[in-house]
Coordinates of N, CA and C and ligand atoms in Angstrom, one line a residue:
M225 N 57.2 -175.7 96.4 CA 57.5 -174.8 97.5 C 57.5 -173.4 97.0
T226 N 56.9 -172.5 97.7 CA 56.8 -171.1 97.3 C 57.6 -170.3 98.4
D227 N 57.9 -169.0 98.0 CA 58.5 -168.1 99.0 C 57.6 -167.5 100.0
A228 N 56.3 -167.8 99.8 CA 55.3 -167.2 100.7 C 55.4 -167.8 102.1
L229 N 55.1 -166.9 103.1 CA 55.2 -167.3 104.5 C 54.1 -168.4 104.8
F230 N 52.9 -168.2 104.3 CA 51.8 -169.2 104.5 C 51.4 -169.7 103.2
D231 N 50.9 -170.9 103.2 CA 50.4 -171.6 102.0 C 48.9 -171.3 101.9
I232 N 48.6 -170.2 101.3 CA 47.1 -169.9 101.1 C 46.9 -169.7 99.6
D233 N 45.6 -169.9 99.3 CA 45.2 -169.7 97.9 C 45.1 -168.2 97.7
T234 N 45.5 -167.8 96.5 CA 45.4 -166.3 96.2 C 43.9 -166.1 95.8
P235 N 43.3 -165.1 96.4 CA 41.8 -164.9 96.0 C 41.8 -164.4 94.6
P236 N 40.7 -164.8 94.0 CA 40.5 -164.3 92.6 C 40.4 -162.8 92.5
R237 N 40.9 -162.2 91.4 CA 40.7 -160.8 91.2 C 39.3 -160.4 91.1
P238 N 38.9 -159.3 91.6 CA 37.5 -158.8 91.4 C 37.3 -158.5 89.9
P239 N 36.1 -158.7 89.4 CA 35.9 -158.4 88.0 C 36.1 -156.9 87.7
A240 N 36.6 -156.6 86.6 CA 36.9 -155.2 86.2 C 35.5 -154.5 86.1
P241 N 35.5 -153.2 86.5 CA 34.2 -152.5 86.4 C 33.8 -152.3 84.9
E242 N 32.5 -152.4 84.7 CA 32.0 -152.3 83.4 C 32.3 -150.9 82.8
R243 N 32.8 -150.8 81.7 CA 33.1 -149.5 81.1 C 31.9 -149.0 80.3
E244 N 31.6 -147.8 80.6 CA 30.4 -147.1 79.9 C 30.9 -146.5 78.6
S245 N 30.1 -146.5 77.6 CA 30.4 -145.8 76.4 C 30.3 -144.3 76.6
A246 N 31.0 -143.6 75.7 CA 30.9 -142.1 75.8 C 29.5 -141.6 75.7
T247 N 28.7 -142.3 74.9 CA 27.3 -141.9 74.7 C 26.5 -142.0 76.0
V248 N 26.7 -143.1 76.7 CA 26.0 -143.3 78.0 C 26.5 -142.3 79.0
R249 N 27.8 -142.0 79.1 CA 28.3 -141.0 80.0 C 27.7 -139.6 79.7
R250 N 27.7 -139.3 78.4 CA 27.1 -138.0 78.0 C 25.6 -137.9 78.3
T251 N 24.9 -138.9 78.0 CA 23.5 -138.9 78.3 C 23.2 -138.7 79.7
R252 N 24.0 -139.3 80.6 CA 23.8 -139.2 82.0 C 24.2 -137.7 82.4
R253 N 25.3 -137.2 81.9 CA 25.7 -135.8 82.2 C 24.6 -134.8 81.8
Q254 N 24.0 -135.1 80.6 CA 23.0 -134.2 80.1 C 21.7 -134.2 81.0
A255 N 21.4 -135.4 81.4 CA 20.2 -135.6 82.3 C 20.5 -134.8 83.6
E256 N 21.7 -134.9 84.1 CA 22.0 -134.2 85.4 C 21.9 -132.7 85.2
Q257 N 22.4 -132.2 84.0 CA 22.3 -130.8 83.7 C 20.8 -130.3 83.7
L258 N 20.0 -131.1 83.0 CA 18.6 -130.8 82.9 C 17.9 -130.8 84.3
A259 N 18.3 -131.7 85.1 CA 17.7 -131.8 86.5 C 18.1 -130.5 87.3
R260 N 19.3 -129.9 86.9 CA 19.7 -128.7 87.6 C 19.1 -127.4 86.9
G261 N 18.3 -127.6 85.8 CA 17.8 -126.5 85.1 C 18.7 -125.9 84.1
I262 N 19.7 -126.6 83.7 CA 20.7 -126.1 82.7 C 20.4 -126.8 81.4
H263 N 20.4 -126.0 80.3 CA 20.2 -126.6 79.0 C 21.5 -127.2 78.5
P264 N 21.5 -128.5 78.1 CA 22.8 -129.1 77.7 C 23.6 -128.4 76.5
L265 N 22.8 -127.9 75.6 CA 23.5 -127.2 74.5 C 23.8 -125.7 74.7
A266 N 22.8 -125.1 75.3 CA 23.0 -123.6 75.5 C 23.9 -123.4 76.7
G267 N 24.0 -124.3 77.6 CA 24.9 -124.2 78.8 C 24.4 -123.2 79.8
R268 N 23.1 -122.8 79.7 CA 22.5 -121.9 80.7 C 21.1 -122.3 81.0
G269 N 20.4 -121.4 81.7 CA 19.1 -121.8 82.2 C 18.0 -122.0 81.1
L270 N 17.0 -122.7 81.6 CA 15.9 -123.0 80.7 C 14.9 -121.9 80.5
H271 N 14.1 -122.0 79.5 CA 13.1 -121.0 79.2 C 12.0 -121.0 80.3
E272 N 11.5 -119.9 80.7 CA 10.5 -119.9 81.8 C 9.2 -120.7 81.5
Q273 N 9.0 -120.9 80.2 CA 7.8 -121.7 79.8 C 8.2 -123.1 79.3
A274 N 9.5 -123.5 79.6 CA 10.0 -124.8 79.1 C 9.1 -125.9 79.7
A275 N 8.9 -126.9 78.8 CA 8.2 -128.1 79.3 C 9.1 -128.9 80.2
P276 N 8.5 -129.7 81.1 CA 9.3 -130.4 82.1 C 10.2 -131.5 81.4
A277 N 11.4 -131.7 82.0 CA 12.2 -132.8 81.4 C 11.8 -134.2 81.8
D278 N 11.1 -134.3 82.9 CA 10.7 -135.6 83.4 C 9.4 -136.1 82.9
D279 N 8.7 -135.3 82.1 CA 7.4 -135.7 81.5 C 7.4 -135.3 80.1
R280 N 7.8 -136.2 79.2 CA 8.0 -135.9 77.8 C 6.7 -135.7 77.1
D281 N 5.6 -136.1 77.7 CA 4.3 -136.0 77.0 C 3.7 -134.6 77.2
E282 N 4.2 -133.9 78.2 CA 3.5 -132.6 78.6 C 3.9 -131.6 77.5
V283 N 2.9 -130.8 77.1 CA 3.1 -129.8 76.1 C 3.9 -128.6 76.7
G284 N 4.5 -127.8 75.9 CA 5.3 -126.7 76.3 C 6.4 -126.5 75.4
R285 N 7.3 -125.5 75.7 CA 8.4 -125.2 74.9 C 9.5 -126.3 75.0
R286 N 9.8 -126.8 73.9 CA 10.9 -127.8 73.8 C 11.7 -127.5 72.6
C287 N 12.9 -128.1 72.5 CA 13.7 -127.9 71.3 C 13.0 -128.4 70.0
G288 N 12.1 -129.4 70.2 CA 11.4 -130.0 69.1 C 10.4 -129.0 68.4
N289 N 10.0 -128.0 69.1 CA 9.1 -127.0 68.5 C 9.7 -125.7 68.4
C290 N 11.0 -125.7 68.3 CA 11.8 -124.4 68.2 C 12.2 -124.2 66.7
R291 N 12.1 -123.0 66.2 CA 12.5 -122.8 64.8 C 14.0 -122.9 64.6
W292 N 14.8 -122.9 65.7 CA 16.3 -123.0 65.5 C 16.8 -124.5 65.4
R293 N 15.9 -125.4 65.7 CA 16.3 -126.8 65.5 C 16.1 -127.3 64.1
R294 N 17.1 -127.7 63.5 CA 17.1 -128.1 62.1 C 17.7 -129.5 61.9
T295 N 17.2 -130.2 61.0 CA 17.8 -131.5 60.6 C 18.8 -131.2 59.5
L296 N 20.1 -131.4 59.7 CA 21.1 -131.1 58.7 C 21.5 -132.4 58.1
N297 N 21.6 -132.4 56.8 CA 22.1 -133.6 56.1 C 23.6 -133.5 55.8
Y298 N 24.2 -134.6 56.1 CA 25.7 -134.7 55.8 C 26.0 -136.1 55.4
R299 N 26.6 -136.2 54.2 CA 26.8 -137.5 53.6 C 25.5 -138.3 53.6
S300 N 25.5 -139.5 54.1 CA 24.3 -140.3 54.0 C 23.4 -140.2 55.3
G301 N 23.8 -139.3 56.2 CA 23.1 -139.2 57.5 C 22.4 -137.9 57.6
S302 N 21.5 -137.8 58.6 CA 20.8 -136.5 58.9 C 20.9 -136.4 60.4
Y303 N 21.2 -135.1 60.9 CA 21.5 -134.9 62.3 C 20.8 -133.7 62.8
P304 N 20.1 -133.8 63.9 CA 19.3 -132.7 64.5 C 20.3 -131.7 65.2
K305 N 20.3 -130.5 64.8 CA 21.3 -129.5 65.4 C 20.5 -128.2 65.7
C306 N 21.1 -127.5 66.7 CA 20.6 -126.2 67.0 C 21.4 -125.2 66.2
V307 N 20.8 -124.4 65.3 CA 21.5 -123.4 64.5 C 21.4 -122.0 65.0
H308 N 21.0 -121.8 66.3 CA 20.9 -120.5 66.8 C 22.3 -119.8 66.7
P309 N 22.4 -118.5 66.3 CA 23.7 -117.9 66.1 C 24.4 -117.5 67.4
G310 N 23.6 -117.5 68.6 CA 24.3 -117.1 69.8 C 24.8 -115.7 69.7
T311 N 26.0 -115.5 70.1 CA 26.6 -114.1 70.1 C 27.5 -114.0 68.8
R312 N 27.5 -115.0 67.9 CA 28.3 -115.0 66.8 C 27.8 -113.9 65.7
S313 N 28.7 -113.1 65.2 CA 28.3 -112.1 64.2 C 27.9 -112.9 62.9
A314 N 27.2 -112.1 62.0 CA 26.8 -112.7 60.8 C 28.0 -113.2 59.9
E315 N 29.0 -112.4 60.0 CA 30.2 -112.8 59.2 C 30.8 -114.1 59.7
D316 N 31.0 -114.2 61.1 CA 31.5 -115.4 61.7 C 30.6 -116.6 61.5
Y317 N 29.3 -116.3 61.5 CA 28.3 -117.4 61.3 C 28.5 -117.9 59.9
E318 N 28.7 -117.1 59.0 CA 28.8 -117.5 57.6 C 30.1 -118.4 57.4
V319 N 31.2 -118.0 58.1 CA 32.4 -118.8 58.0 C 32.4 -120.0 58.9
L320 N 32.0 -119.8 60.1 CA 32.2 -120.9 61.2 C 31.0 -121.7 61.4
G321 N 29.8 -121.2 61.0 CA 28.6 -121.9 61.2 C 28.0 -121.7 62.5
P322 N 26.9 -122.4 62.9 CA 26.3 -122.2 64.2 C 27.2 -122.7 65.3
P323 N 27.3 -121.9 66.4 CA 28.2 -122.3 67.4 C 27.8 -123.5 68.2
R324 N 26.5 -123.9 68.2 CA 26.1 -125.0 69.0 C 26.1 -126.3 68.2
A325 N 26.5 -126.3 66.9 CA 26.5 -127.5 66.1 C 27.9 -127.8 65.7
A326 N 28.3 -129.1 66.0 CA 29.6 -129.6 65.6 C 29.4 -130.9 64.9
H327 N 30.5 -131.4 64.3 CA 30.4 -132.7 63.6 C 30.6 -133.8 64.6
S328 N 29.7 -133.8 65.6 CA 29.8 -134.8 66.6 C 28.4 -135.1 67.2
E329 N 28.2 -136.3 67.7 CA 27.0 -136.7 68.3 C 26.7 -135.8 69.5
A330 N 27.8 -135.3 70.1 CA 27.7 -134.5 71.4 C 26.8 -133.2 71.2
S331 N 26.8 -132.7 69.9 CA 26.0 -131.5 69.7 C 24.6 -131.8 69.1
D332 N 24.2 -133.1 69.0 CA 22.9 -133.4 68.6 C 21.8 -132.8 69.5
C333 N 20.8 -132.2 69.0 CA 19.8 -131.5 69.7 C 18.5 -132.4 69.9
R334 N 18.3 -132.9 71.0 CA 17.1 -133.8 71.3 C 15.8 -133.0 71.3
A335 N 14.8 -133.5 70.5 CA 13.5 -132.8 70.4 C 12.8 -132.7 71.7
W336 N 13.0 -133.7 72.6 CA 12.2 -133.6 73.9 C 12.8 -132.7 74.9
W337 N 14.0 -132.2 74.7 CA 14.7 -131.4 75.7 C 13.8 -130.2 76.0
P338 N 13.7 -129.8 77.3 CA 13.0 -128.5 77.6 C 13.8 -127.3 76.9
A339 N 13.0 -126.3 76.5 CA 13.6 -125.2 75.7 C 14.6 -124.4 76.5
C340 N 15.6 -123.9 75.8 CA 16.5 -122.9 76.4 C 15.8 -121.5 76.3
R341 N 16.5 -120.5 76.8 CA 15.9 -119.1 76.7 C 15.9 -118.5 75.3
D342 N 16.5 -119.1 74.4 CA 16.6 -118.6 73.0 C 15.4 -119.2 72.2
H343 N 14.6 -120.0 72.8 CA 13.5 -120.7 72.1 C 12.6 -119.7 71.3
E344 N 12.3 -120.0 70.1 CA 11.3 -119.3 69.3 C 10.4 -120.3 68.7
P345 N 9.1 -120.2 68.9 CA 8.2 -121.2 68.4 C 8.3 -121.4 66.9
G346 N 8.2 -122.6 66.6 CA 7.9 -122.9 65.2 C 9.0 -123.2 64.3
D347 N 8.8 -124.0 63.3 CA 9.7 -124.3 62.2 C 8.9 -123.6 61.0
P348 N 9.6 -122.7 60.3 CA 8.8 -122.0 59.3 C 8.3 -122.9 58.2
R349 N 8.9 -124.1 58.1 CA 8.4 -125.1 57.1 C 7.1 -125.8 57.5
L350 N 6.7 -125.6 58.8 CA 5.5 -126.3 59.3 C 4.3 -125.4 59.2
P351 N 3.1 -126.0 59.0 CA 1.9 -125.2 59.1 C 1.7 -124.6 60.4
D352 N 1.0 -123.4 60.5 CA 0.8 -122.7 61.7 C 0.4 -123.5 62.9
A353 N -0.6 -124.4 62.7 CA -1.1 -125.2 63.8 C -0.1 -126.0 64.4
M354 N 0.9 -126.5 63.7 CA 2.0 -127.4 64.2 C 3.0 -126.5 64.9
R355 N 3.1 -125.2 64.6 CA 4.1 -124.4 65.3 C 3.6 -123.8 66.6
W356 N 2.3 -123.9 66.8 CA 1.7 -123.2 68.0 C 2.2 -123.9 69.3
V357 N 2.6 -123.2 70.2 CA 3.0 -123.7 71.5 C 2.1 -123.2 72.6
P358 N 1.3 -124.0 73.3 CA 0.4 -123.5 74.2 C 1.1 -122.8 75.4
D359 N 0.4 -121.8 75.9 CA 1.0 -121.0 77.0 C 0.6 -121.8 78.3
P360 N 1.5 -122.3 79.1 CA 1.2 -123.0 80.3 C 0.3 -122.2 81.2
A361 N 0.4 -120.9 81.3 CA -0.4 -120.1 82.2 C -1.9 -120.2 81.8
V362 N -2.1 -120.3 80.5 CA -3.5 -120.4 80.0 C -4.0 -121.8 80.2
M363 N -3.1 -122.8 80.2 CA -3.5 -124.2 80.3 C -4.1 -124.5 81.7
R364 N -3.7 -123.8 82.7 CA -4.0 -124.2 84.1 C -5.4 -123.6 84.5
Ligands
LIG690 S1 15.3 -124.3 72.4 FE1 15.8 -123.7 70.3 S2 17.5 -122.2 70.4 FE2 17.4 -123.4 72.4 S3 18.8 -125.1 72.2 FE3 16.8 -125.9 71.6 S4 16.7 -125.6 69.4 FE4 18.4 -124.3 70.1

């Protein structure tokens, strides 16, 4: 005998909502920013010649062909980071490092991302032909 007024079966609890990893949440948030025309690392608008975010095969300005994107080695790993100085002075940059690069996956710079307004074509370590970014106005 129970204290309940009616003798009914207790319905089963609904399953707990699936928890997303921090990486999945961040990826979704970055995709939403790009859809609004905001660069996830720079935190402001995209370059006027930026390649589209929804077509990764289309040529144009992307982080991947920007001279400020570097692969930094740390311990046994290598991490793609944006080393643009932003508004940081040379002295602060020397001490604090690049403002957009942190010791976190959150500051990894994806090569396919459309370029921010600080984009400068080319990685000085690459041959000229690989640094060339076609002008979309000429392509049409
Ligand atoms: S386009 Fe260049 S400067 Fe801008 S976030 Fe990407 S790597 Fe950095």
